[in-house]
Every structure is written in C-alpha cells, then in structure tokens.
Short mmCIF file of C-alpha atoms and ligand atoms in Angstrom, two decimals:
data_model
loop_
_atom_site.label_atom_id
_atom_site.label_comp_id
_atom_site.label_asym_id
_atom_site.label_seq_id
_atom_site.Cartn_x
_atom_site.Cartn_y
_atom_site.Cartn_z
CA MET A 1 -97.09 174.77 44.39
CA LEU A 2 -96.06 177.60 46.69
CA ILE A 3 -97.55 180.32 44.58
CA ARG A 4 -100.75 179.02 43.10
CA HIS A 5 -103.99 178.06 44.81
CA PRO A 6 -106.44 175.55 43.41
CA ASP A 7 -109.34 177.11 41.62
CA ASP A 8 -112.01 178.14 43.98
CA ILE A 9 -115.19 176.23 43.24
CA PRO A 10 -117.57 176.11 46.23
CA SER A 11 -117.80 172.75 47.95
CA SER A 12 -121.58 172.79 47.37
CA GLU A 13 -120.75 171.91 43.78
CA ILE A 14 -118.84 168.77 44.75
CA THR A 15 -120.46 165.80 43.08
CA PRO A 16 -119.74 162.61 44.92
CA GLU A 17 -119.04 159.70 42.61
CA GLY A 18 -122.42 158.02 42.23
CA VAL A 19 -121.59 155.35 39.75
CA TYR A 20 -118.75 153.06 40.59
CA HIS A 21 -117.83 150.35 38.19
CA ASN A 22 -115.43 147.63 39.01
CA ARG A 23 -113.12 148.11 36.08
CA ARG A 24 -109.83 147.07 37.49
CA GLN A 25 -108.68 145.89 34.14
CA PHE A 26 -105.39 146.17 32.40
CA ILE A 27 -105.41 148.48 29.43
CA GLY A 28 -103.53 146.04 27.29
CA THR A 29 -100.01 144.82 27.67
CA ALA A 30 -97.40 146.45 25.57
CA GLY A 31 -94.67 144.05 26.59
CA ALA A 32 -94.11 143.05 23.02
CA LEU A 33 -93.87 146.62 21.78
CA ALA A 34 -90.67 148.56 21.63
CA LEU A 35 -90.17 151.57 23.87
CA GLY A 36 -91.75 154.63 22.36
CA ALA A 37 -93.48 152.67 19.63
CA LEU A 38 -96.82 153.92 18.46
CA LEU A 39 -99.53 152.26 20.54
CA THR A 40 -103.26 152.49 20.39
CA PRO A 41 -103.94 153.43 23.98
CA ALA A 42 -107.36 153.59 25.53
CA ALA A 43 -107.05 157.33 24.95
CA ALA A 44 -108.39 156.75 21.48
CA CYS A 45 -111.59 155.27 22.90
CA GLY A 46 -112.41 158.15 25.21
CA ALA A 47 -113.39 156.20 28.33
CA ALA A 48 -110.74 154.27 30.16
CA GLY A 49 -110.69 151.60 32.78
CA VAL A 50 -107.92 152.88 34.98
CA GLU A 51 -105.59 150.11 35.82
CA GLY A 52 -105.01 149.21 39.39
CA GLY A 53 -107.54 151.69 40.73
CA ASP A 54 -110.33 151.06 43.20
CA SER A 55 -112.60 151.84 40.25
CA GLN A 56 -114.15 155.11 39.28
CA GLU A 57 -115.68 156.52 36.12
CA ASP A 58 -112.64 157.96 34.36
CA LYS A 59 -111.89 159.37 30.96
CA VAL A 60 -108.40 159.85 29.60
CA THR A 61 -107.35 163.50 29.72
CA ASP A 62 -106.94 165.20 26.35
CA GLU A 63 -103.36 164.76 25.22
CA GLU A 64 -103.17 168.45 24.46
CA ASP A 65 -104.10 169.36 28.05
CA ALA A 66 -101.65 166.86 29.55
CA THR A 67 -98.79 168.20 27.44
CA SER A 68 -99.47 171.92 27.74
CA TYR A 69 -100.45 172.35 31.42
CA ASN A 70 -97.29 171.36 33.24
CA ASN A 71 -95.39 171.85 36.47
CA TYR A 72 -91.69 171.83 35.57
CA TYR A 73 -89.90 174.69 37.23
CA GLU A 74 -86.67 174.05 35.30
CA PHE A 75 -88.66 175.43 32.36
CA GLY A 76 -90.66 178.16 34.08
CA THR A 77 -93.10 178.45 36.97
CA ASP A 78 -96.19 179.06 34.83
CA LYS A 79 -98.05 176.00 33.57
CA ASP A 80 -97.94 177.12 29.95
CA GLU A 81 -94.18 177.81 29.97
CA PRO A 82 -92.63 174.29 29.87
CA ILE A 83 -94.13 173.40 26.47
CA GLU A 84 -92.52 176.51 25.01
CA LEU A 85 -89.25 176.73 26.97
CA ALA A 86 -88.48 172.98 26.72
CA LYS A 87 -89.17 172.60 23.02
CA ASN A 88 -85.49 172.64 21.98
CA PHE A 89 -84.26 170.48 24.87
CA LYS A 90 -82.41 167.38 23.57
CA PRO A 91 -83.18 164.40 25.86
CA LYS A 92 -80.86 161.97 24.04
CA PRO A 93 -78.16 160.87 24.49
CA TRP A 94 -78.90 160.41 28.19
CA THR A 95 -77.09 158.73 31.04
CA VAL A 96 -78.18 157.83 34.56
CA LYS A 97 -75.65 157.56 37.36
CA VAL A 98 -76.47 154.79 39.85
CA GLU A 99 -74.69 155.14 43.19
CA GLY A 100 -74.85 154.46 46.91
CA LEU A 101 -75.89 151.09 48.33
CA VAL A 102 -75.86 149.03 45.14
CA LYS A 103 -73.75 146.06 44.15
CA THR A 104 -71.88 147.91 41.42
CA PRO A 105 -72.20 151.71 41.26
CA ARG A 106 -71.87 152.84 37.64
CA THR A 107 -73.23 155.13 34.97
CA TYR A 108 -75.77 153.57 32.61
CA SER A 109 -76.80 154.73 29.19
CA PHE A 110 -80.57 155.13 28.83
CA ASP A 111 -80.69 151.86 26.88
CA ASP A 112 -78.53 149.96 29.37
CA LEU A 113 -80.82 151.01 32.18
CA VAL A 114 -84.31 150.51 30.71
CA GLY A 115 -83.74 148.75 27.40
CA LYS A 116 -84.81 145.10 27.21
CA LEU A 117 -87.12 145.50 30.23
CA ASP A 118 -90.83 144.78 29.77
CA VAL A 119 -92.63 147.86 28.53
CA GLN A 120 -95.79 148.57 30.51
CA ASP A 121 -98.83 150.40 29.16
CA ARG A 122 -100.66 151.81 32.19
CA THR A 123 -103.43 154.35 32.40
CA TYR A 124 -103.24 156.05 35.79
CA ARG A 125 -105.24 158.65 37.64
CA MET A 126 -102.76 161.42 38.59
CA ARG A 127 -103.50 163.90 41.41
CA CYS A 128 -101.60 167.17 41.79
CA VAL A 129 -101.21 168.67 45.27
CA GLU A 130 -102.88 171.78 43.81
CA ALA A 131 -106.20 169.84 43.75
CA TRP A 132 -106.45 169.15 40.04
CA SER A 133 -106.11 165.75 38.43
CA MET A 134 -105.66 164.06 35.08
CA VAL A 135 -105.87 160.53 33.68
CA ILE A 136 -102.76 159.69 31.72
CA PRO A 137 -101.87 156.67 29.57
CA TRP A 138 -98.21 156.08 30.42
CA GLN A 139 -95.66 153.81 28.85
CA GLY A 140 -92.56 152.82 30.76
CA VAL A 141 -90.89 150.16 32.84
CA GLN A 142 -91.58 149.07 36.38
CA LEU A 143 -89.07 150.73 38.69
CA ARG A 144 -88.66 147.38 40.44
CA ASP A 145 -87.30 145.85 37.23
CA VAL A 146 -84.72 148.64 37.08
CA LEU A 147 -83.85 148.16 40.77
CA ASN A 148 -83.44 144.43 40.26
CA ARG A 149 -81.06 145.23 37.42
CA ILE A 150 -78.98 147.59 39.57
CA GLU A 151 -79.04 145.27 42.60
CA PRO A 152 -79.51 147.22 45.86
CA LEU A 153 -77.49 145.97 48.83
CA PRO A 154 -79.47 144.48 51.76
CA SER A 155 -78.74 147.66 53.76
CA ALA A 156 -80.57 149.89 51.21
CA LYS A 157 -83.85 151.29 52.55
CA PHE A 158 -84.61 154.31 50.31
CA VAL A 159 -84.16 155.46 46.73
CA GLU A 160 -83.20 159.05 45.92
CA PHE A 161 -83.72 160.54 42.45
CA THR A 162 -82.08 163.67 41.03
CA THR A 163 -82.99 165.75 37.98
CA LEU A 164 -80.43 167.01 35.48
CA LEU A 165 -78.60 170.14 36.63
CA ASP A 166 -77.77 172.14 33.52
CA PRO A 167 -78.71 175.83 33.68
CA ALA A 168 -77.56 176.31 30.09
CA ARG A 169 -80.29 173.92 28.92
CA MET A 170 -82.83 174.52 31.68
CA PRO A 171 -83.58 178.23 31.90
CA GLY A 172 -85.51 177.94 35.17
CA GLN A 173 -82.28 176.83 36.83
CA ARG A 174 -80.89 180.30 36.12
CA THR A 175 -83.47 181.58 38.62
CA GLY A 176 -83.91 180.89 42.31
CA ALA A 177 -87.39 179.40 41.86
CA LEU A 178 -86.24 176.24 43.67
CA PRO A 179 -82.96 174.96 45.09
CA TRP A 180 -81.50 172.98 42.18
CA PRO A 181 -81.27 170.20 41.22
CA TYR A 182 -84.80 168.90 41.95
CA LYS A 183 -84.70 165.82 44.18
CA GLU A 184 -87.24 163.21 45.17
CA GLY A 185 -87.26 159.94 47.04
CA LEU A 186 -89.20 156.81 47.87
CA ARG A 187 -88.95 154.16 50.53
CA LEU A 188 -87.56 151.00 48.91
CA ASP A 189 -90.84 149.08 49.31
CA GLU A 190 -92.73 151.92 47.59
CA ALA A 191 -90.15 151.90 44.81
CA MET A 192 -90.50 148.11 44.43
CA HIS A 193 -94.30 148.28 44.24
CA PRO A 194 -95.58 147.05 40.86
CA LEU A 195 -97.60 150.27 40.29
CA THR A 196 -94.43 152.42 40.41
CA LEU A 197 -93.09 153.24 36.95
CA LEU A 198 -90.16 154.92 35.32
CA ALA A 199 -92.04 156.41 32.41
CA THR A 200 -90.49 156.83 28.99
CA GLY A 201 -93.65 157.64 27.06
CA MET A 202 -97.25 158.78 27.21
CA TYR A 203 -100.17 158.56 24.77
CA GLY A 204 -98.16 155.99 22.84
CA LYS A 205 -95.32 158.39 22.01
CA SER A 206 -91.96 159.16 23.54
CA LEU A 207 -92.25 161.36 26.62
CA PRO A 208 -92.54 165.01 25.57
CA ASN A 209 -89.81 167.26 26.95
CA GLN A 210 -92.28 169.22 29.08
CA ASN A 211 -93.49 166.01 30.76
CA GLY A 212 -89.98 164.96 31.79
CA ALA A 213 -88.18 163.36 28.84
CA PRO A 214 -86.51 161.01 28.61
CA LEU A 215 -87.21 159.39 31.99
CA ARG A 216 -89.50 160.38 34.87
CA LEU A 217 -91.02 158.79 37.91
CA VAL A 218 -94.76 157.95 38.09
CA VAL A 219 -96.28 157.00 41.47
CA PRO A 220 -100.06 157.15 41.03
CA TRP A 221 -101.07 157.05 44.72
CA LYS A 222 -98.93 160.10 45.62
CA TYR A 223 -99.23 163.79 44.84
CA GLY A 224 -97.73 164.80 41.52
CA PHE A 225 -94.63 166.48 42.91
CA LYS A 226 -93.20 163.02 43.67
CA GLY A 227 -93.08 162.44 39.90
CA ILE A 228 -89.59 163.80 39.34
CA LYS A 229 -88.69 164.52 35.71
CA ALA A 230 -85.51 164.16 33.62
CA ILE A 231 -83.80 161.79 36.08
CA VAL A 232 -80.00 161.59 35.84
CA LYS A 233 -79.15 160.01 39.18
CA ILE A 234 -80.53 157.14 41.26
CA ARG A 235 -78.95 156.67 44.69
CA LEU A 236 -79.76 153.91 47.17
CA THR A 237 -79.46 154.95 50.81
CA ASP A 238 -80.12 153.67 54.32
CA THR A 239 -81.57 156.98 55.53
CA GLN A 240 -84.56 158.95 54.26
CA PRO A 241 -83.35 161.30 51.53
CA ARG A 242 -84.07 165.01 51.53
CA THR A 243 -86.54 166.03 48.87
CA THR A 244 -87.01 169.39 47.19
CA TRP A 245 -90.52 170.42 48.25
CA ALA A 246 -90.21 169.03 51.78
CA ASP A 247 -86.99 171.06 52.09
CA VAL A 248 -88.50 174.24 50.67
CA ASN A 249 -91.69 174.13 52.73
CA PRO A 250 -91.80 171.24 55.23
CA SER A 251 -95.10 172.30 56.79
CA GLU A 252 -96.87 171.99 53.43
CA TYR A 253 -95.10 169.11 51.68
CA GLY A 254 -93.99 165.86 53.26
CA PHE A 255 -91.77 162.99 52.19
CA PHE A 256 -94.63 160.51 51.79
CA ALA A 257 -97.09 162.77 49.96
CA ASN A 258 -99.74 160.05 49.77
CA VAL A 259 -102.99 161.40 48.35
CA ASN A 260 -105.18 161.79 51.42
CA PRO A 261 -108.56 163.58 51.29
CA ALA A 262 -108.63 163.61 55.13
CA VAL A 263 -105.48 165.71 55.48
CA ASP A 264 -105.85 169.23 54.13
CA HIS A 265 -103.00 171.21 52.71
CA PRO A 266 -102.48 174.08 55.19
CA ARG A 267 -103.87 176.51 52.61
CA TRP A 268 -106.64 174.49 50.93
CA SER A 269 -108.76 171.36 51.22
CA GLN A 270 -107.63 168.10 49.64
CA ALA A 271 -111.12 166.57 49.96
CA SER A 272 -111.99 167.21 46.33
CA GLU A 273 -110.34 167.88 43.00
CA ARG A 274 -111.09 169.20 39.56
CA ARG A 275 -110.27 166.87 36.69
CA ILE A 276 -108.61 168.89 33.94
CA GLY A 277 -111.21 169.15 31.16
CA GLU A 278 -114.17 169.01 33.57
CA PHE A 279 -115.94 171.75 35.50
CA ARG A 280 -117.48 169.83 38.40
CA ARG A 281 -115.42 168.83 41.36
CA ARG A 282 -115.15 165.20 42.31
CA ALA A 283 -114.31 163.61 45.63
CA THR A 284 -110.63 162.74 46.10
CA LEU A 285 -110.10 159.09 46.98
CA PRO A 286 -107.66 157.83 49.65
CA PHE A 287 -104.37 156.92 47.98
CA ASN A 288 -105.90 158.41 44.83
CA GLY A 289 -108.06 155.30 44.42
CA TYR A 290 -105.20 152.81 44.76
CA ALA A 291 -105.79 151.96 48.44
CA THR A 292 -106.50 148.30 47.72
CA GLN A 293 -103.03 147.96 46.26
CA VAL A 294 -100.93 150.19 48.49
CA ALA A 295 -102.58 150.88 51.87
CA SER A 296 -100.80 147.89 53.40
CA LEU A 297 -97.45 149.62 52.82
CA TYR A 298 -98.42 152.07 55.57
CA THR A 299 -100.00 149.78 58.18
CA GLY A 300 -99.49 151.20 61.65
CA MET A 301 -98.28 154.61 60.41
CA ASP A 302 -100.02 157.81 61.46
CA LEU A 303 -100.68 159.30 58.02
CA ARG A 304 -101.44 162.71 59.53
CA LYS A 305 -97.92 162.83 60.92
CA PHE A 306 -96.27 161.17 57.93
CA TYR A 307 -97.96 163.27 55.23
N1 MTE B 1 -89.79 167.43 38.28
C1 MTE B 1 -88.89 168.41 38.16
N2 MTE B 1 -87.63 168.10 37.85
N3 MTE B 1 -89.22 169.73 38.30
C2 MTE B 1 -90.50 170.11 38.63
O1 MTE B 1 -90.77 171.31 38.79
N4 MTE B 1 -92.79 169.36 39.14
C3 MTE B 1 -93.54 168.26 39.82
C4 MTE B 1 -93.38 166.94 39.07
N5 MTE B 1 -92.00 166.72 38.69
C5 MTE B 1 -91.48 169.08 38.80
C6 MTE B 1 -91.07 167.75 38.59
C7 MTE B 1 -94.95 168.58 39.97
S1 MTE B 1 -95.33 169.75 41.13
C8 MTE B 1 -95.93 167.92 39.27
S2 MTE B 1 -97.59 168.16 39.63
C9 MTE B 1 -95.60 167.00 38.18
O2 MTE B 1 -94.19 166.96 37.92
C10 MTE B 1 -96.31 167.45 36.91
O3 MTE B 1 -96.11 166.52 35.87
P1 MTE B 1 -96.79 166.79 34.45
O4 MTE B 1 -96.31 168.12 33.96
O5 MTE B 1 -96.35 165.67 33.56
O6 MTE B 1 -98.28 166.79 34.68
#
C-alpha cells in the first residue's frame, strides 16, 4: 500500500480485452449447502464466468496464489508473511459486537450473526489498489441479509467495520505499521447492495486465516483495502466513518475507493492491472467490471473528488 509499487511493465504491453463474452451467469447456488461445506466451485474447471460482471474472459486464480500472496498487516507487511504468521491464529469461537443506530445493540456469536442465512457461492474479480488483481470463488452471506437481521434504525446512513484488536494474537499489531485496529466503512446503500458479501469461505473451504477468517468483507467493485478482515464490530452511524487507509494517507486513499481506471493513484496509473498468474497487463474496467450493477449508486457524484 504505502510502501510497495505495482510491478513496472511498460504500458506498450497492455493488451486490451479483445474478446468479450456475455457470461453474466451465476456460478451455482450454494444456498442448500452448509457454511464451509466442501463445494465444487468453478475453480475446478479453470475458466469461470464471473458473476455479476460486465463480462470479461476470466480464469479463477490458483488457490495457492490467493492464499499465499496477502495484504494483512496484522500479520506482517510482506505478502508472504500472513500465511506463516497467521497459521496458529484460532478464529473460533468468534463474536461480533453490533452497535450504534440499530434496533437492539448486542453481541452476536458467529452462528447467531450469519448462521441460517442463505450461503452464496460467488466468483468475483478482485482488484487491489496496487494494480494487481485476482478472481476468487467466495462463499459467504449477503451483507444485506445480516443488516436486515440486525435492523438498522431509519437514521442509519453508514456501516463501520472494525478488525479484532489483539496484539498477543496478531503480531503486526505490536508494530506501528498502521494505527490499530483496522477500520473500514460503507455507505448503507453500498452495504445493502446484493453484490456485497460477508465472506466466510473461499474455494469451497472455510476462510483461511491469512484471508481474514472467520469473517471478512468482500465488495468487488472497490479496491481491495475495503475488504476488511477478521471483523469483530459492526456499527451503524449517521455520519461517514473514518477508515484506516484514508486516515493514514488521505491524498492516496479515499472512503469510496471505487475501482476507476480514469483516476490514477498519485504514484501510479490505475488504467491497467496484472492478474496474478499472468504476465500481460489487462485494461482495468470501471467499477472493476460491475458498472452495470453499481454505477447508479453514484449518479451525480464527481468520482474524481469522491475517490
Ligand atoms: N484487513 C485488515 N484487517 N488488515 C489489512 O491489512 N488489507 C487489505 C484488505 N483487508 C487488510 C485488510 C488489503 S490492502 C487488501 S488488498 C485485501 O485485504 C487483501 O485480501 P486478500 O489477502 O484476501 O487478497
């Protein structure tokens, strides 16, 4: 994020997407399957129709890459550290405190919060602000189902998420790499959007520790730093919450963080990306390819100002 630059492949090597297929299909509904049950995701087939996207030729990222190349500063600032430093982390039992503008503030067990909700099986294109991307088969619940369960008051306008603060279990929190705990937020309409997930699994297995076990946010049209991991608190507010990266470096990271190839990061272009596992660069799509579904959330907003 602050430290690393995207790899430096000349823009002459950017291959625009030539072949576009309209493959806006669902990758199978896992509603009947229990959370964390073994699925047969599209990963097994190699090529994937990415659900909800504007369509693009996409292949599911190798599971090994997605679980060993991580940003998770609570477990180190190098991408290969979280898999090692998080391996003994125990994500269960887990509780999530729900507070602020909700009907009944209370602490939920993991099962009380997400159990009995429909399990979604969604393969999403994920775009990191560092100009790399992956395609991940997630399992989880729609955040809107969780919000309906916790009943926001009519005055609620935003949702704030907080990661576990436990330096004894999270060695990165014994350093000053970031102000802890990590925080993120969404506007309530973004949080209620059907594409927005609270993920509990990937590749048909429970979420690995290094990817944010047991519960993390997945918002496929935003840069990856919005995808806060190991969530222990959900707070409904009427004002825009402060968020970690926008606090640390407001000129580089905004609250909205919508993937936008037209707005460069101050230190590098966002016009293209490298898919992990590929060498060529590909063009970055507005809203990461989900414009059809989400652009209307931002009608009338200057997306250069609200980056
Ligand atoms: N959540 C917490 N708590 N701490 C972090 O450092 N990194 C973010 C996000 N969520 C981060 C976090 C960033 S910068 C990215 S790109 C994604 O997690 C990476 O998710 P992945 O490791 O599953 O690919």
